mmCIF file of C-alpha atoms and ligand atoms in Angstrom:
data_model
loop_
_atom_site.group_PDB
_atom_site.id
_atom_site.type_symbol
_atom_site.label_atom_id
_atom_site.label_comp_id
_atom_site.label_asym_id
_atom_site.label_seq_id
_atom_site.Cartn_x
_atom_site.Cartn_y
_atom_site.Cartn_z
ATOM 1 C CA MET A 167 31.430 113.793 153.850
ATOM 2 C CA VAL A 168 32.831 110.944 152.566
ATOM 3 C CA ASP A 169 35.307 111.433 149.792
ATOM 4 C CA GLU A 170 34.179 108.938 147.141
ATOM 5 C CA ARG A 171 37.217 109.714 144.961
ATOM 6 C CA LYS A 172 39.720 109.279 147.808
ATOM 7 C CA ALA A 173 38.232 106.396 148.777
ATOM 8 C CA ALA A 174 38.366 104.559 144.757
ATOM 9 C CA ILE A 175 41.905 105.465 145.020
ATOM 10 C CA LEU A 176 42.785 103.835 148.073
ATOM 11 C CA ARG A 177 40.777 100.393 147.187
ATOM 12 C CA ILE A 178 42.696 100.235 143.518
ATOM 13 C CA THR A 179 45.696 100.982 145.573
ATOM 14 C CA ASP A 180 45.389 97.766 148.050
ATOM 15 C CA VAL A 181 44.072 95.381 145.230
ATOM 16 C CA THR A 182 47.209 96.597 142.836
ATOM 17 C CA LEU A 183 49.437 95.623 146.147
ATOM 18 C CA ASP A 184 47.198 92.107 146.543
ATOM 19 C CA ALA A 185 47.426 91.470 143.385
ATOM 20 C CA ALA A 186 51.262 92.051 142.797
ATOM 21 C CA ARG A 187 52.043 90.350 146.213
ATOM 22 C CA GLU A 188 49.915 87.078 144.829
ATOM 23 C CA LEU A 189 51.271 86.966 141.411
ATOM 24 C CA LEU A 190 55.055 87.176 142.739
ATOM 25 C CA ARG A 191 54.483 84.291 145.904
ATOM 26 C CA ARG A 192 52.649 82.085 142.946
ATOM 27 C CA LYS A 193 56.071 82.541 141.242
ATOM 28 C CA GLY A 194 58.481 81.788 144.628
ATOM 29 C CA PHE A 195 59.425 85.298 145.351
ATOM 30 C CA VAL A 196 59.457 85.866 149.220
ATOM 31 C CA GLU A 197 58.573 89.387 150.461
ATOM 32 C CA LEU A 198 61.583 91.215 152.463
ATOM 33 C CA LEU A 199 61.018 94.092 155.137
ATOM 34 C CA PRO A 200 62.212 97.239 154.143
ATOM 35 C CA VAL A 201 65.515 99.077 154.865
ATOM 36 C CA ILE A 202 64.507 102.638 155.930
ATOM 37 C CA ILE A 203 67.907 103.958 156.858
ATOM 38 C CA ALA A 204 71.306 102.606 155.853
ATOM 39 C CA PRO A 205 75.363 103.550 155.435
ATOM 40 C CA VAL A 206 75.354 103.367 151.946
ATOM 41 C CA THR A 207 72.289 103.973 149.491
ATOM 42 C CA ASP A 208 71.874 104.138 145.627
ATOM 43 C CA PRO A 209 73.423 107.192 144.339
ATOM 44 C CA LEU A 210 71.114 108.238 141.743
ATOM 45 C CA ARG A 211 72.792 110.261 138.947
ATOM 46 C CA HIS A 212 69.497 112.656 138.839
ATOM 47 C CA THR A 213 69.127 116.434 139.981
ATOM 48 C CA THR A 214 67.965 114.328 143.367
ATOM 49 C CA SER A 215 69.521 114.954 146.944
ATOM 50 C CA ARG A 216 69.373 112.049 149.604
ATOM 51 C CA ALA A 217 68.056 112.500 152.657
ATOM 52 C CA THR A 218 70.990 112.144 155.666
ATOM 53 C CA ILE A 219 70.205 111.780 159.687
ATOM 54 C CA ARG A 220 73.106 111.838 162.515
ATOM 55 C CA ALA A 221 72.572 108.556 164.970
ATOM 56 C CA TYR A 222 75.071 106.912 166.788
ATOM 57 C CA ASP A 223 78.598 108.717 165.987
ATOM 58 C CA GLN A 224 77.870 108.176 162.023
ATOM 59 C CA GLU A 225 76.049 109.805 159.275
ATOM 60 C CA TRP A 226 72.961 107.524 157.737
ATOM 61 C CA TYR A 227 71.231 107.903 154.392
ATOM 62 C CA LEU A 228 67.138 107.709 154.239
ATOM 63 C CA THR A 229 66.942 104.821 151.349
ATOM 64 C CA THR A 230 66.660 105.976 147.952
ATOM 65 C CA SER A 231 66.300 102.578 147.165
ATOM 66 C CA MET A 232 67.234 99.264 148.035
ATOM 67 C CA ILE A 233 69.465 98.257 145.008
ATOM 68 C CA PHE A 234 72.751 97.694 147.082
ATOM 69 C CA HIS A 235 70.933 95.391 150.146
ATOM 70 C CA LYS A 236 68.235 94.051 147.090
ATOM 71 C CA GLN A 237 71.890 92.454 145.516
ATOM 72 C CA ALA A 238 72.674 91.123 148.911
ATOM 73 C CA ALA A 239 69.413 89.589 149.649
ATOM 74 C CA VAL A 240 70.076 87.145 146.986
ATOM 75 C CA GLN A 241 72.617 85.629 148.100
ATOM 76 C CA VAL A 242 70.428 84.270 150.880
ATOM 77 C CA LEU A 243 67.010 83.969 148.806
ATOM 78 C CA ASP A 244 67.050 83.549 145.269
ATOM 79 C CA LYS A 245 63.509 85.287 144.330
ATOM 80 C CA ILE A 246 62.800 88.648 146.937
ATOM 81 C CA PHE A 247 60.435 91.511 146.910
ATOM 82 C CA CYS A 248 59.993 94.228 149.173
ATOM 83 C CA LEU A 249 57.347 97.570 149.451
ATOM 84 C CA SER A 250 60.569 99.800 149.890
ATOM 85 C CA PRO A 251 59.550 103.463 151.625
ATOM 86 C CA ASN A 252 61.647 106.002 149.090
ATOM 87 C CA VAL A 253 63.134 109.349 150.290
ATOM 88 C CA ARG A 254 64.681 111.383 147.268
ATOM 89 C CA LEU A 255 64.566 115.166 147.819
ATOM 90 C CA GLU A 256 63.664 116.052 144.426
ATOM 91 C CA PRO A 257 63.987 119.637 142.964
ATOM 92 C CA ALA A 258 60.654 121.414 144.476
ATOM 93 C CA SER A 259 59.659 122.712 140.691
ATOM 94 C CA TRP A 260 59.008 118.710 140.351
ATOM 95 C CA GLY A 261 56.295 118.882 142.696
ATOM 96 C CA ARG A 262 54.373 120.045 139.601
ATOM 97 C CA SER A 263 55.652 117.338 136.980
ATOM 98 C CA GLY A 264 52.735 115.219 138.191
ATOM 99 C CA ARG A 265 55.138 112.072 138.651
ATOM 100 C CA HIS A 266 57.212 113.246 141.770
ATOM 101 C CA LEU A 267 57.063 112.846 145.589
ATOM 102 C CA PHE A 268 60.003 112.850 147.780
ATOM 103 C CA GLU A 269 58.473 110.118 149.771
ATOM 104 C CA PHE A 270 57.037 107.145 147.213
ATOM 105 C CA VAL A 271 56.911 103.435 147.583
ATOM 106 C CA GLN A 272 58.734 101.072 145.127
ATOM 107 C CA LEU A 273 58.244 97.269 144.591
ATOM 108 C CA ASP A 274 61.605 96.473 144.397
ATOM 109 C CA LEU A 275 62.822 93.196 143.343
ATOM 110 C CA GLU A 276 65.534 90.760 142.616
ATOM 111 C CA VAL A 277 66.259 87.611 141.032
ATOM 112 C CA ARG A 278 69.724 85.436 141.407
ATOM 113 C CA ASP A 279 71.132 84.309 137.798
ATOM 114 C CA ALA A 280 68.496 86.093 136.175
ATOM 115 C CA THR A 281 68.637 87.901 132.491
ATOM 116 C CA ARG A 282 67.073 90.872 131.219
ATOM 117 C CA ASP A 283 64.733 89.141 129.229
ATOM 118 C CA ASP A 284 63.795 87.157 132.386
ATOM 119 C CA MET A 285 62.484 90.708 133.857
ATOM 120 C CA LEU A 286 60.778 92.223 130.664
ATOM 121 C CA ALA A 287 58.564 89.084 130.944
ATOM 122 C CA LEU A 288 58.126 89.181 134.356
ATOM 123 C CA GLY A 289 57.257 93.032 134.431
ATOM 124 C CA GLU A 290 54.894 92.712 131.827
ATOM 125 C CA HIS A 291 53.152 89.631 133.308
ATOM 126 C CA LEU A 292 53.383 91.707 136.509
ATOM 127 C CA LEU A 293 51.718 94.885 134.972
ATOM 128 C CA VAL A 294 49.256 92.890 132.669
ATOM 129 C CA ARG A 295 48.134 90.769 135.586
ATOM 130 C CA ILE A 296 47.653 94.141 137.968
ATOM 131 C CA VAL A 297 45.251 95.374 134.925
ATOM 132 C CA GLU A 298 43.277 92.607 134.864
ATOM 133 C CA ARG A 299 42.069 92.597 138.449
ATOM 134 C CA ILE A 300 41.663 95.910 138.653
ATOM 135 C CA ARG A 301 39.516 95.765 135.566
ATOM 136 C CA ASP A 302 37.813 92.695 137.284
ATOM 137 C CA ALA A 303 37.582 94.262 141.276
ATOM 138 C CA CYS A 304 37.462 97.731 140.865
ATOM 139 C CA SER A 305 34.910 98.391 138.213
ATOM 140 C CA ARG A 306 33.245 100.800 140.642
ATOM 141 C CA GLU A 307 36.407 102.738 141.618
ATOM 142 C CA LEU A 308 37.025 102.917 138.102
ATOM 143 C CA ASN A 309 33.809 104.544 137.344
ATOM 144 C CA THR A 310 34.012 106.782 139.872
ATOM 145 C CA LEU A 311 37.500 108.127 138.364
ATOM 146 C CA GLY A 312 35.944 108.445 134.754
ATOM 147 C CA ARG A 313 38.813 105.788 133.948
ATOM 148 C CA ASP A 314 38.504 103.458 130.917
ATOM 149 C CA LEU A 315 41.311 101.369 131.722
ATOM 150 C CA THR A 316 42.080 99.043 128.583
ATOM 151 C CA LYS A 317 43.072 95.428 128.866
ATOM 152 C CA LEU A 318 46.781 95.427 127.837
ATOM 153 C CA ARG A 319 48.264 92.917 125.852
ATOM 154 C CA ALA A 320 52.050 91.729 125.915
ATOM 155 C CA PRO A 321 54.472 91.075 124.900
ATOM 156 C CA PHE A 322 55.147 95.339 124.747
ATOM 157 C CA ALA A 323 57.276 96.746 121.966
ATOM 158 C CA ARG A 324 61.061 97.355 122.983
ATOM 159 C CA VAL A 325 63.394 99.937 121.619
ATOM 160 C CA PRO A 326 67.019 100.208 121.920
ATOM 161 C CA TYR A 327 67.646 104.254 123.836
ATOM 162 C CA ARG A 328 69.838 105.356 121.045
ATOM 163 C CA ASP A 329 66.579 105.065 118.240
ATOM 164 C CA ALA A 330 64.454 106.465 120.465
ATOM 165 C CA GLU A 331 66.787 109.496 121.111
ATOM 166 C CA GLU A 332 67.253 109.599 117.114
ATOM 167 C CA ARG A 333 63.609 109.860 116.247
ATOM 168 C CA TYR A 334 62.580 111.601 119.045
ATOM 169 C CA GLY A 335 65.725 113.755 120.352
ATOM 170 C CA LYS A 336 66.807 114.264 124.105
ATOM 171 C CA GLY A 337 64.831 113.330 126.773
ATOM 172 C CA PHE A 338 62.425 111.652 124.665
ATOM 173 C CA GLU A 339 60.660 109.702 127.402
ATOM 174 C CA GLU A 340 57.822 112.162 127.763
ATOM 175 C CA ARG A 341 57.183 112.596 124.195
ATOM 176 C CA LEU A 342 57.085 109.016 123.627
ATOM 177 C CA SER A 343 54.649 108.376 126.623
ATOM 178 C CA CYS A 344 52.157 110.818 125.086
ATOM 179 C CA GLU A 345 52.037 108.937 122.125
ATOM 180 C CA ILE A 346 52.127 105.547 122.680
ATOM 181 C CA GLU A 347 48.841 103.657 123.118
ATOM 182 C CA ASP A 348 50.595 100.522 124.663
ATOM 183 C CA PRO A 349 53.361 100.279 127.280
ATOM 184 C CA ILE A 350 56.827 100.195 125.675
ATOM 185 C CA TRP A 351 60.335 99.085 126.800
ATOM 186 C CA ILE A 352 63.386 101.622 126.504
ATOM 187 C CA VAL A 353 66.322 98.906 126.643
ATOM 188 C CA ASP A 354 70.226 99.213 125.982
ATOM 189 C CA PHE A 355 70.538 102.649 128.022
ATOM 190 C CA PRO A 356 74.253 104.005 127.027
ATOM 191 C CA ALA A 357 76.572 103.688 129.975
ATOM 192 C CA GLU A 358 76.963 107.323 131.228
ATOM 193 C CA VAL A 359 73.384 108.002 131.503
ATOM 194 C CA ARG A 360 72.787 105.461 134.124
ATOM 195 C CA GLU A 361 74.456 104.206 137.692
ATOM 196 C CA PHE A 362 77.083 101.878 137.965
ATOM 197 C CA TYR A 363 75.943 98.937 139.062
ATOM 198 C CA ASP A 364 73.296 97.868 135.560
ATOM 199 C CA ARG A 365 75.473 95.743 133.765
ATOM 200 C CA GLU A 366 77.657 96.511 131.012
ATOM 201 C CA ASP A 367 76.716 94.236 127.883
ATOM 202 C CA PRO A 368 80.068 91.969 127.505
ATOM 203 C CA SER A 369 79.865 91.923 123.635
ATOM 204 C CA ARG A 370 78.795 96.137 123.466
ATOM 205 C CA PRO A 371 81.132 97.957 125.406
ATOM 206 C CA GLY A 372 79.625 101.378 126.532
ATOM 207 C CA VAL A 373 75.807 99.488 126.344
ATOM 208 C CA LEU A 374 74.010 98.285 129.573
ATOM 209 C CA LEU A 375 71.573 95.516 129.866
ATOM 210 C CA ASP A 376 69.020 97.408 131.493
ATOM 211 C CA MET A 377 65.879 98.859 130.619
ATOM 212 C CA ASP A 378 63.272 100.951 131.600
ATOM 213 C CA LEU A 379 59.075 100.661 130.905
ATOM 214 C CA LEU A 380 57.107 103.639 129.763
ATOM 215 C CA TYR A 381 53.207 104.198 130.115
ATOM 216 C CA PRO A 382 51.531 105.050 127.323
ATOM 217 C CA GLU A 383 48.848 108.393 127.624
ATOM 218 C CA GLY A 384 51.933 110.638 128.855
ATOM 219 C CA TYR A 385 52.435 109.175 132.281
ATOM 220 C CA GLY A 386 55.839 108.417 131.538
ATOM 221 C CA GLU A 387 58.023 106.215 133.413
ATOM 222 C CA ALA A 388 56.535 103.230 135.140
ATOM 223 C CA LEU A 389 59.961 101.081 136.178
ATOM 224 C CA SER A 390 63.655 100.899 135.874
ATOM 225 C CA GLY A 391 65.671 97.637 136.421
ATOM 226 C CA GLY A 392 68.454 95.438 134.499
ATOM 227 C CA GLU A 393 71.034 93.025 135.078
ATOM 228 C CA ARG A 394 73.632 93.723 137.416
ATOM 229 C CA GLU A 395 77.255 94.255 137.494
ATOM 230 C CA HIS A 396 78.942 91.417 140.111
ATOM 231 C CA GLU A 397 82.541 90.891 138.824
ATOM 232 C CA PRO A 398 84.435 92.843 141.618
ATOM 233 C CA GLY A 399 86.841 94.415 138.685
ATOM 234 C CA GLN A 400 84.199 95.158 136.345
ATOM 235 C CA ILE A 401 82.324 96.966 139.371
ATOM 236 C CA ARG A 402 85.822 99.076 140.520
ATOM 237 C CA ASP A 403 85.975 100.501 136.666
ATOM 238 C CA ARG A 404 82.231 101.590 136.608
ATOM 239 C CA ILE A 405 82.438 103.267 139.462
ATOM 240 C CA ARG A 406 86.020 104.926 138.919
ATOM 241 C CA ARG A 407 84.248 106.006 135.191
ATOM 242 C CA GLN A 408 81.772 107.788 136.871
ATOM 243 C CA GLY A 409 83.820 109.630 139.447
ATOM 244 C CA LEU A 410 82.131 108.261 142.356
ATOM 245 C CA ASP A 411 84.046 107.608 145.724
ATOM 246 C CA SER A 412 85.838 104.473 145.862
ATOM 247 C CA ALA A 413 86.343 104.530 149.348
ATOM 248 C CA VAL A 414 82.565 104.545 150.012
ATOM 249 C CA TYR A 415 81.129 102.318 147.042
ATOM 250 C CA GLY A 416 84.560 100.253 146.999
ATOM 251 C CA SER A 417 83.151 99.059 150.398
ATOM 252 C CA LEU A 418 79.970 97.554 148.439
ATOM 253 C CA LEU A 419 82.779 95.067 147.218
ATOM 254 C CA ALA A 420 83.169 93.385 150.426
ATOM 255 C CA VAL A 421 79.580 92.361 150.131
ATOM 256 C CA ALA A 422 79.489 88.965 147.995
ATOM 257 C CA ARG A 423 76.852 89.455 145.452
ATOM 258 C CA PRO A 424 75.970 86.450 142.545
ATOM 259 C CA PRO A 425 74.823 87.586 139.041
ATOM 260 C CA SER A 426 71.072 88.805 139.443
ATOM 261 C CA ALA A 427 68.798 91.053 137.835
ATOM 262 C CA GLY A 428 65.590 93.219 138.954
ATOM 263 C CA PHE A 429 64.162 95.910 138.700
ATOM 264 C CA GLY A 430 61.611 98.356 140.621
ATOM 265 C CA ILE A 431 58.004 99.800 139.905
ATOM 266 C CA GLY A 432 56.554 102.926 141.561
ATOM 267 C CA ILE A 433 53.559 102.149 143.320
ATOM 268 C CA GLU A 434 52.045 105.843 143.571
ATOM 269 C CA ARG A 435 53.058 105.975 139.655
ATOM 270 C CA LEU A 436 51.362 102.904 138.981
ATOM 271 C CA VAL A 437 48.190 103.521 140.539
ATOM 272 C CA ARG A 438 47.863 106.833 138.901
ATOM 273 C CA PHE A 439 48.006 105.450 135.294
ATOM 274 C CA LEU A 440 45.444 102.761 136.941
ATOM 275 C CA GLY A 441 43.100 105.210 137.860
ATOM 276 C CA GLY A 442 43.903 107.905 135.095
ATOM 277 C CA LEU A 443 44.994 110.298 137.835
ATOM 278 C CA PRO A 444 46.630 113.796 136.877
ATOM 279 C CA HIS A 445 48.945 113.591 139.696
ATOM 280 C CA VAL A 446 50.710 110.998 142.094
ATOM 281 C CA ARG A 447 49.324 113.114 145.347
ATOM 282 C CA GLU A 448 46.085 111.731 144.764
ATOM 283 C CA VAL A 449 47.428 108.154 145.572
ATOM 284 C CA ARG A 450 48.498 109.021 148.993
ATOM 285 C CA LEU A 451 46.682 110.337 152.201
ATOM 286 C CA PHE A 452 49.841 112.389 153.194
ATOM 287 C CA PRO A 453 51.848 113.143 150.128
ATOM 288 C CA ARG A 454 55.199 114.667 150.581
ATOM 289 C CA VAL A 455 55.276 116.612 147.164
ATOM 290 C CA PRO A 456 58.594 118.369 146.502
ATOM 291 C CA GLY A 457 58.424 121.891 147.648
ATOM 292 C CA GLU A 458 55.115 122.142 149.551
ATOM 293 C CA PRO A 459 54.904 122.421 153.371
ATOM 294 C CA THR A 460 52.572 119.887 155.217
ATOM 295 C CA GLU A 461 51.230 119.800 158.559
ATOM 296 C CA MET A 462 50.397 115.761 158.865
HETATM 297 P P1 AMP B 734 64.574 104.278 139.263
HETATM 298 O O1 AMP B 734 65.238 103.927 140.246
HETATM 299 O O2 AMP B 734 64.901 106.141 139.575
HETATM 300 O O3 AMP B 734 63.959 104.568 138.306
HETATM 301 O O4 AMP B 734 63.195 104.312 140.139
HETATM 302 C C1 AMP B 734 62.513 103.701 140.169
HETATM 303 C C2 AMP B 734 60.962 103.583 139.806
HETATM 304 O O5 AMP B 734 60.174 104.384 141.270
HETATM 305 C C3 AMP B 734 60.632 104.900 138.946
HETATM 306 O O6 AMP B 734 60.175 104.089 137.542
HETATM 307 C C4 AMP B 734 59.305 105.190 139.451
HETATM 308 O O7 AMP B 734 58.097 104.507 138.882
HETATM 309 C C5 AMP B 734 59.351 105.455 140.931
HETATM 310 N N1 AMP B 734 60.068 107.073 141.127
HETATM 311 C C6 AMP B 734 61.080 107.451 140.875
HETATM 312 N N2 AMP B 734 61.174 108.341 141.874
HETATM 313 C C7 AMP B 734 59.641 108.440 142.060
HETATM 314 C C8 AMP B 734 59.525 109.703 142.588
HETATM 315 N N3 AMP B 734 60.155 110.973 142.970
HETATM 316 N N4 AMP B 734 58.338 109.887 142.887
HETATM 317 C C9 AMP B 734 57.337 109.015 142.683
HETATM 318 N N5 AMP B 734 58.133 107.838 142.191
HETATM 319 C C10 AMP B 734 58.950 108.036 141.684
HETATM 320 MG MG1 MG B 735 64.406 105.178 136.467
#
């Protein structure tokens, strides 16, 4: 029997990727092939572990994000993007969050000499355009899913992290996402809650020039990004302040990086939002759900 629901979700995913690629190419971006294994990958300050393999007398990580490779890539091309498969061994209980897989795909992009404001504008343009394309090209699929996908209006509101925390308390993302009717930007994260590579605002020590986008209707975090630290002294200081191994991450200093900004948006979460799906697992034919064994 044909699974109409699954078919609709896969078609929406296909149009989503096409719309994203079309917009980014029109803006001068070049698509890179993904890095799947690397000796260094995003440290991630959450409760997430990184998967490793041993090959040719060396330890390799499965990519958790392409952050370091993106920053190196903008030396060669000024605007790049990649559909990057990420493996993150999230806690087994997160399999029930609706938002977590342990293998997922990020549309990861980076722009040389860009600012956070440039990335806020690009993120808005991308999401507005994708929603427009899905409403135009996938009305039958949305109907099959019973989804009323409303048009988005940019610019989205921008709320500093500290203000959101004061109003909604610690771990505010979920509550805030349930309350809003349009996507909302959270900006200015405190340095201690983020990775060392997001740039500290030179005029406001301890405050980062970064952002998250939250979906409305309780779908949670859509993307994270920001300006990047690029001065070796500042990177070294941030690595030290986070208690990370300077031998591992210090080696990144040997790779020249121009000033840049970028973000990564999770594809499964995006399609979950577009289709109004209860769980990201539905977006994949072979979902990798934390804590769940599988045969295929
Ligand atoms: P992060 O670098 O943690 O901000 O991840 C970038 C984006 O990838 C997030 O904003 C999500 O859209 C997506 N993402 C992160 N972790 C997961 C996961 N375990 N499952 C599905 N999508 C994820
Ligand atoms: Mg994030």
